Short mmCIF file of C-alpha atoms in Angstrom, two decimals:
data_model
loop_
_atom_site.label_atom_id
_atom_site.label_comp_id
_atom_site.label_asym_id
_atom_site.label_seq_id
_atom_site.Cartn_x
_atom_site.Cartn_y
_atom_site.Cartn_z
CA UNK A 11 27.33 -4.52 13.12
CA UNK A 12 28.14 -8.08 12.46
CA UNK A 13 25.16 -10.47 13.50
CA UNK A 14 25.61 -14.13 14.46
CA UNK A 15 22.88 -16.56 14.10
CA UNK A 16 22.17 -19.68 15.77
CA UNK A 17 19.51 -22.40 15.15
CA UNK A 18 17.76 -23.58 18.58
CA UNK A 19 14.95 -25.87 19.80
CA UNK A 20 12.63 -23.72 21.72
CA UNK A 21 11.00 -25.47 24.74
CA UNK A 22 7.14 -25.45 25.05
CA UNK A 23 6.21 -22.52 27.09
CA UNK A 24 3.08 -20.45 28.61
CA UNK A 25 3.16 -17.00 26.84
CA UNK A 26 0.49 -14.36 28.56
CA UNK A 27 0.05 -12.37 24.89
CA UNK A 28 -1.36 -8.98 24.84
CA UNK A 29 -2.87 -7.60 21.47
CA UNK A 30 -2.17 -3.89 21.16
CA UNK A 31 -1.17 -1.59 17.97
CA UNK A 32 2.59 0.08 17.40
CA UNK A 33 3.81 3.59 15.30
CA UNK A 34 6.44 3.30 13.51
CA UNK A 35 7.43 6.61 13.89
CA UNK A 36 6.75 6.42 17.58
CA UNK A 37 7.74 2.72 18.25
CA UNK A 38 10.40 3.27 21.22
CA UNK A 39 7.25 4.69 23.12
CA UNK A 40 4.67 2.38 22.17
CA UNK A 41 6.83 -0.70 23.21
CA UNK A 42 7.33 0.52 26.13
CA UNK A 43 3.98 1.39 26.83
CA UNK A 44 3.10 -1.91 25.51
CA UNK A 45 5.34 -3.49 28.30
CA UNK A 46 3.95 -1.92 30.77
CA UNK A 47 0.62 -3.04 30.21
CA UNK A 48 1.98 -6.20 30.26
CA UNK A 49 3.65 -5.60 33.29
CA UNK A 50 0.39 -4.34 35.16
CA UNK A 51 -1.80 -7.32 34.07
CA UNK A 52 0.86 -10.00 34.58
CA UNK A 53 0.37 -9.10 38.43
CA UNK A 54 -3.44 -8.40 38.46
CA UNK A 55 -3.32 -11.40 37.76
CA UNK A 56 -0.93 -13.48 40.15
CA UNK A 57 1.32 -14.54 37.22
CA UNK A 58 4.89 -14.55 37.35
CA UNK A 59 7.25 -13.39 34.57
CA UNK A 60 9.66 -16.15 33.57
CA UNK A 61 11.58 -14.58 31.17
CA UNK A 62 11.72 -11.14 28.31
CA UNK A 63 8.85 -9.56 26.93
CA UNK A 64 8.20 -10.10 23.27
CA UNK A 65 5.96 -9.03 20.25
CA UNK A 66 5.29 -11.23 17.48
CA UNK A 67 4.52 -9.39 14.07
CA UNK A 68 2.08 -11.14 12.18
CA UNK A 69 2.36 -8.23 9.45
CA UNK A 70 5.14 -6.51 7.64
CA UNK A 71 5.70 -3.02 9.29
CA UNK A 72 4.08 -0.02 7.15
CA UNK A 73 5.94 2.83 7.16
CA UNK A 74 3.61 5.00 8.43
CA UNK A 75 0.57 3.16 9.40
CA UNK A 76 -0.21 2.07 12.94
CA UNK A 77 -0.04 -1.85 13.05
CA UNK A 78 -1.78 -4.55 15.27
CA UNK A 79 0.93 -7.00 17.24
CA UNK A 80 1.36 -9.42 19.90
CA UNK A 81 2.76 -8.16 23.35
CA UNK A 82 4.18 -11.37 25.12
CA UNK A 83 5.93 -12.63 28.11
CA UNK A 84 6.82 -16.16 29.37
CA UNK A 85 4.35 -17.06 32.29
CA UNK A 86 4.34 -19.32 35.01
CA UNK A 87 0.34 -20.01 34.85
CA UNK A 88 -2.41 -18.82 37.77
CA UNK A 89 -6.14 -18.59 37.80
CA UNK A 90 -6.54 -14.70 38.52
CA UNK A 91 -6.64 -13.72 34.65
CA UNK A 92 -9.96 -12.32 33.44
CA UNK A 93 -12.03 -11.97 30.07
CA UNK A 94 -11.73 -7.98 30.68
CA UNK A 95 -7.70 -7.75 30.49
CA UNK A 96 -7.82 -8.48 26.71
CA UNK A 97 -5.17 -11.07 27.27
CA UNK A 98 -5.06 -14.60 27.35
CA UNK A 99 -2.31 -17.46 28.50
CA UNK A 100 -1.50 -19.85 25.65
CA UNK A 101 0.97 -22.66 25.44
CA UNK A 102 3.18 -22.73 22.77
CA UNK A 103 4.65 -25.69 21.49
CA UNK A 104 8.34 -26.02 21.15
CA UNK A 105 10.08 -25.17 17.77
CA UNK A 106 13.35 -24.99 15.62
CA UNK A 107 13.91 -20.51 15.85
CA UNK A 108 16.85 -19.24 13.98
CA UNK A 109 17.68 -15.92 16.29
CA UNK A 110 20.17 -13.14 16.37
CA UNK A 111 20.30 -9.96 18.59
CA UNK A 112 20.69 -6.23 17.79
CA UNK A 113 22.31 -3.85 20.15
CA UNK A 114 21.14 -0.53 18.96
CA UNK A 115 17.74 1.71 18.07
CA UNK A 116 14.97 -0.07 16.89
CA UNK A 117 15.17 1.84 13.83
CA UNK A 118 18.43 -0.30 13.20
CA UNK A 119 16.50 -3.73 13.12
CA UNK A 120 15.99 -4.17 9.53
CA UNK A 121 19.76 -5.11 9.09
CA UNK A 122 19.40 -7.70 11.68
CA UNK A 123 16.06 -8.54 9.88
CA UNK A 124 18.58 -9.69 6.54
CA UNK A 125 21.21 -11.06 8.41
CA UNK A 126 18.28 -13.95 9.34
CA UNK A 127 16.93 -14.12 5.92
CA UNK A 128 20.41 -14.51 4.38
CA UNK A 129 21.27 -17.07 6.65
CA UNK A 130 18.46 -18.66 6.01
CA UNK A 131 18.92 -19.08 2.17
CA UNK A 132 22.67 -19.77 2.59
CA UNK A 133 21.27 -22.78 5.53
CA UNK A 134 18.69 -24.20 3.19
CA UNK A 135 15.68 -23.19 5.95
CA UNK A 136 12.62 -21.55 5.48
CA UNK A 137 10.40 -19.35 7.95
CA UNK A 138 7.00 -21.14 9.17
CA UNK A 139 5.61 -18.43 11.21
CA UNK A 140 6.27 -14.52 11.84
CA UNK A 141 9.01 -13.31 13.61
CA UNK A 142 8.77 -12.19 17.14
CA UNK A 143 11.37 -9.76 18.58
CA UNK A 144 12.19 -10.25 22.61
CA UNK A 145 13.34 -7.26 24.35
CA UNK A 146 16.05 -8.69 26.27
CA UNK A 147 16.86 -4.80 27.03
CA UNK A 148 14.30 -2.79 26.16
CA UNK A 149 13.29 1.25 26.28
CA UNK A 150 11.34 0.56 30.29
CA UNK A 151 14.81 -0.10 31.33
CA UNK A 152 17.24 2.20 29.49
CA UNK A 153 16.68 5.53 27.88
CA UNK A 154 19.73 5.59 25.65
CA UNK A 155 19.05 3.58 22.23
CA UNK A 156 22.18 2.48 21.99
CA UNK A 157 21.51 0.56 24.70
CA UNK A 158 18.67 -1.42 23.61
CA UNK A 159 19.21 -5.12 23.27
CA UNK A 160 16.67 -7.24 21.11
CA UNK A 161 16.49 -11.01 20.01
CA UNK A 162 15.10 -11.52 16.93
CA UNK A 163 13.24 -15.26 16.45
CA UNK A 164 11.89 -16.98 13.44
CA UNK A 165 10.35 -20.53 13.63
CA UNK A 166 12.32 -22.67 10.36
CA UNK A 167 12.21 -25.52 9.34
CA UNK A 168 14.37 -27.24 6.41
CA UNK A 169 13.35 -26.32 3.52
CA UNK A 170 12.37 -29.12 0.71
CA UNK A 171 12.70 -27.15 -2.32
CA UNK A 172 15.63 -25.10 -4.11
CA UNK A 173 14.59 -22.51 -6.22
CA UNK A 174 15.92 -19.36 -8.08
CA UNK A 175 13.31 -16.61 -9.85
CA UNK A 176 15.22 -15.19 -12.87
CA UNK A 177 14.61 -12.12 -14.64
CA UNK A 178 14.84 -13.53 -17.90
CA UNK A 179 11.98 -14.93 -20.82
CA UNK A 180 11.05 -18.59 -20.27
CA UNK A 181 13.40 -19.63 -23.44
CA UNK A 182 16.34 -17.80 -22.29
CA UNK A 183 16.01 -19.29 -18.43
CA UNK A 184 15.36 -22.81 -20.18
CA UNK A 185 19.00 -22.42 -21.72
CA UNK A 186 20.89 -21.13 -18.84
CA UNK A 187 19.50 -23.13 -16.36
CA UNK A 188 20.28 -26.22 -18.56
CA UNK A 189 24.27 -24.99 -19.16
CA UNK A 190 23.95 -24.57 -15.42
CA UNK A 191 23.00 -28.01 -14.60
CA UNK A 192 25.51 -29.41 -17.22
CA UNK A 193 28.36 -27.27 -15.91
CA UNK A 194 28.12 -28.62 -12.48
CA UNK A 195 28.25 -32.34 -13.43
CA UNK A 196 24.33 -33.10 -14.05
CA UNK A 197 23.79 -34.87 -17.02
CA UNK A 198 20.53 -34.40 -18.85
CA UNK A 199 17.99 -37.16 -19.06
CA UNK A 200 14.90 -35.81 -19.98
CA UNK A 201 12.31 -33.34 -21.17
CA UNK A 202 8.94 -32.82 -20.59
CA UNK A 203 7.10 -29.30 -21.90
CA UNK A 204 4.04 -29.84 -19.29
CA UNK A 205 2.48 -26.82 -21.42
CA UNK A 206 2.07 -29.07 -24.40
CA UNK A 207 1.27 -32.04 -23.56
CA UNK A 208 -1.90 -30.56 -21.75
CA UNK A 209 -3.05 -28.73 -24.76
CA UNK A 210 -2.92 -31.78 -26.43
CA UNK A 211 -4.08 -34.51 -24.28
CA UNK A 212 -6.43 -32.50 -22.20
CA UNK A 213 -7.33 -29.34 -23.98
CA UNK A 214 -6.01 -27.49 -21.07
CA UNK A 215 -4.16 -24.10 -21.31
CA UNK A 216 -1.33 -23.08 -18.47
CA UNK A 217 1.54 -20.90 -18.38
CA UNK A 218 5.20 -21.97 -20.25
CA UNK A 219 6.55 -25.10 -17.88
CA UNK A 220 9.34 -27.46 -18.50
CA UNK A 221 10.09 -30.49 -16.49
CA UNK A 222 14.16 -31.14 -16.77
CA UNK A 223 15.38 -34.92 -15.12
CA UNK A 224 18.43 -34.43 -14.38
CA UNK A 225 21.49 -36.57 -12.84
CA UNK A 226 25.31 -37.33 -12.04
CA UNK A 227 26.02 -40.93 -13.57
CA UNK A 228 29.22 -40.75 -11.09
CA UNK A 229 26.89 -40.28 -7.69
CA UNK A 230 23.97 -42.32 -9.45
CA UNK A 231 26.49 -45.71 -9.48
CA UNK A 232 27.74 -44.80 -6.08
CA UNK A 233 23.88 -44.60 -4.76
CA UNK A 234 23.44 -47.86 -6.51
CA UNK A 235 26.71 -49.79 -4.57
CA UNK A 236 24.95 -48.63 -1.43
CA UNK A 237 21.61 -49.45 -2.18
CA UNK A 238 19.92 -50.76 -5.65
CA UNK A 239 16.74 -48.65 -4.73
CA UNK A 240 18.52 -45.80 -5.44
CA UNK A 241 16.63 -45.42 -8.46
CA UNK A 242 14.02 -43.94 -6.72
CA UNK A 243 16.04 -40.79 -5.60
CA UNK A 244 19.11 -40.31 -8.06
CA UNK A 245 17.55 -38.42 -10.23
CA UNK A 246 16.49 -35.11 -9.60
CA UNK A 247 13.59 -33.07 -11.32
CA UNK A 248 14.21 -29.70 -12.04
CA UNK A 249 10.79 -26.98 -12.81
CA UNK A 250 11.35 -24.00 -15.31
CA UNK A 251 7.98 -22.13 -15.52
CA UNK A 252 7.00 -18.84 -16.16
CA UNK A 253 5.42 -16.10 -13.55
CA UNK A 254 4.39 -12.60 -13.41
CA UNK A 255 8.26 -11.39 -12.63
CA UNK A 256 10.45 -13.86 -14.91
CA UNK A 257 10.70 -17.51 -14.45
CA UNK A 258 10.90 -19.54 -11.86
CA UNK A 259 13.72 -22.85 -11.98
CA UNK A 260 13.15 -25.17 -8.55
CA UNK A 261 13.95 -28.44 -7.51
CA UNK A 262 13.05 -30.61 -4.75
CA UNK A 263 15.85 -31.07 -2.20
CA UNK A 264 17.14 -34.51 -1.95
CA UNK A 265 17.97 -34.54 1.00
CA UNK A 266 13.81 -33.77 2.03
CA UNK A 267 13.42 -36.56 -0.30
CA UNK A 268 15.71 -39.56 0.65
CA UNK A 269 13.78 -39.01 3.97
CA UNK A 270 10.73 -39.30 2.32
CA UNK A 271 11.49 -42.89 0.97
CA UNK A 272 13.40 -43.69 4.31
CA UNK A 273 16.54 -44.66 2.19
CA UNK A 274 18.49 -43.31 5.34
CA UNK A 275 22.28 -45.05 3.88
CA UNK A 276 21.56 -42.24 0.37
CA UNK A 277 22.29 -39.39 3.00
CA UNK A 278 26.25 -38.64 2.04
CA UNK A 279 24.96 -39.15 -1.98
CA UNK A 280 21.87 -36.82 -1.41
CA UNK A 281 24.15 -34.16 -0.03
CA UNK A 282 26.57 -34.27 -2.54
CA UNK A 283 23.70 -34.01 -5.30
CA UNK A 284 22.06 -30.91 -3.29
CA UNK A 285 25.37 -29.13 -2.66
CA UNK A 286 25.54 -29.22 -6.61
CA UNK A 287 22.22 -28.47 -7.69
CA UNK A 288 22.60 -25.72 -4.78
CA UNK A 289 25.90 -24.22 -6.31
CA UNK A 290 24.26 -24.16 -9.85
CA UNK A 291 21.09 -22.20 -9.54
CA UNK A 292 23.13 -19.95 -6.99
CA UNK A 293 25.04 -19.53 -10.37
CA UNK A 294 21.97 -18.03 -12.01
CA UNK A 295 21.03 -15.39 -9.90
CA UNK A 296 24.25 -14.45 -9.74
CA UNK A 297 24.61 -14.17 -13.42
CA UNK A 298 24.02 -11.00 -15.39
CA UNK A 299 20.37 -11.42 -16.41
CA UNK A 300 19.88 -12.26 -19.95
CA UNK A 301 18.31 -9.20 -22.35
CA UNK A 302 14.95 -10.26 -23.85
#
């Protein structure tokens, strides 16, 4: 199944949320159970349904554990709701959601699931919240899962960094990220081993990091015609530092930070410098990894 996403502002709405537990080996039942419930207390309580039922994961789902969620449902607010329903009315604020929908069993999600996180990479955004699924046909209205219709939502927002994890040793990731960078136009101009320098000016020990400066003398003189405070941004600083799995190369986004410094007129330069250091460290992960 092919999935298209879209990116959308979400208006500010009031969600009645229910919290309740799911199976996942009995999770066509339990939704609908759970939207039932919701169902029942929405008009106990004089509230009217303005729009699908939801549940927002806060956790990853176990494979065979019983997890806690959020039932949901858009509200038009009313005074009837007591303490002893276990629900509450909230408002939520209005967000940037990437979304796709599923058509299909439940079991089927987890495709739809990558579809949104490789969008997201490929988009440059980053989740700020779990994902909530809304049943825009769900098992209380259809018993064939092929049927089933589901939304997926995640709140995004830009993301400021760029980063690749390589399995490779520090030394080896220095080297390839640096032919990388070179490859792609970006020019070298300067070295920093933050390791060293605070064993010896502060006695301090931390794991293998390099900080790379790195540039593209044709976009740096371009950023300079257009403004000669473009030595603030045209340079961008690249991290290499060791973790538990491999190392770790990031840089800031410049797009995140000509906004920062409000140098607005940097935006087609900034792009042109992210597209680059973009295409390079895509380069690394997609390169054989490097024996130790």
């Amino acid at each position: 199944m092919e999935y298209q996403v879209t990116l959308v502002e979400s208006a500010p709405e009031a969600v009645l949320r229910v919290p309740r537990e799911v199976r996942p080996n009995l999770l066509g039942q339990d939704i609908a159970e759970g939207m039932r419930e919701v169902t029942r207390i929405v008009r106990r309580a004089g509230l009217t349904a303005s729009g699908a039922p939801t549940i927002t994961f806060h956790d990853d789902m176990p494979a065979d554990e019983a997890i806690a969620v959020e039932f949901g449902v858009p509200v038009e607010p009313a005074p009837n709701l007591g303490p002893s329903s276990g629900a509450q009315v909230v408002v939520m604020a209005g967000t940037l959601v990437a979304r796709t929908c599923h058509r299909g069993s439940y079991h089927d999600l987890g495709a739809a699931y990558q579809a949104l996180r490789q969008w997201m990479h490929e988009g440059g955004y980053r989740p700020i919240g779990p994902p909530t699924e809304a049943y825009l046909i769900g098992p209380d209205e259809v018993t064939d899962p092929r049927r089933l219709l589901t939304e997926i939502r995640v709140p995004v927002t830009p993301a400021t960094t760029i980063a690749v994890h390589l399995d490779a040793p520090f030394g080896v990731a220095i080297e390839r990220a640096k032919e990388a960078l070179q490859h792609h136009g970006l020019m070298v101009t300067a070295e920093v081993d933050i390791q060293a320098t605070l064993k010896a000016n502060a006695g301090r020990d931390i794991e293998d990091y390099l900080i790379v400066d790195v540039c593209d003398p044709s976009l740096a003189y371009r950023a300079l015609l257009t403004d000669r405070q473009a030595g603030l941004v045209m340079s961008s600083r690249v991290v290499v530092r060791a973790i538990d799995s491999g190392t770790a190369v990031e840089v800031i986004d410049p797009d995140a930070l000509v906004g920062v410094v409000g140098r607005g007129g940097l935006r087609s330069v900034a792009d042109e410098l992210r597209q680059r250091l973009t295409v390079a460290l895509d380069s690394l992960r997609d390169a054989t990894p490097a024996s130790t």
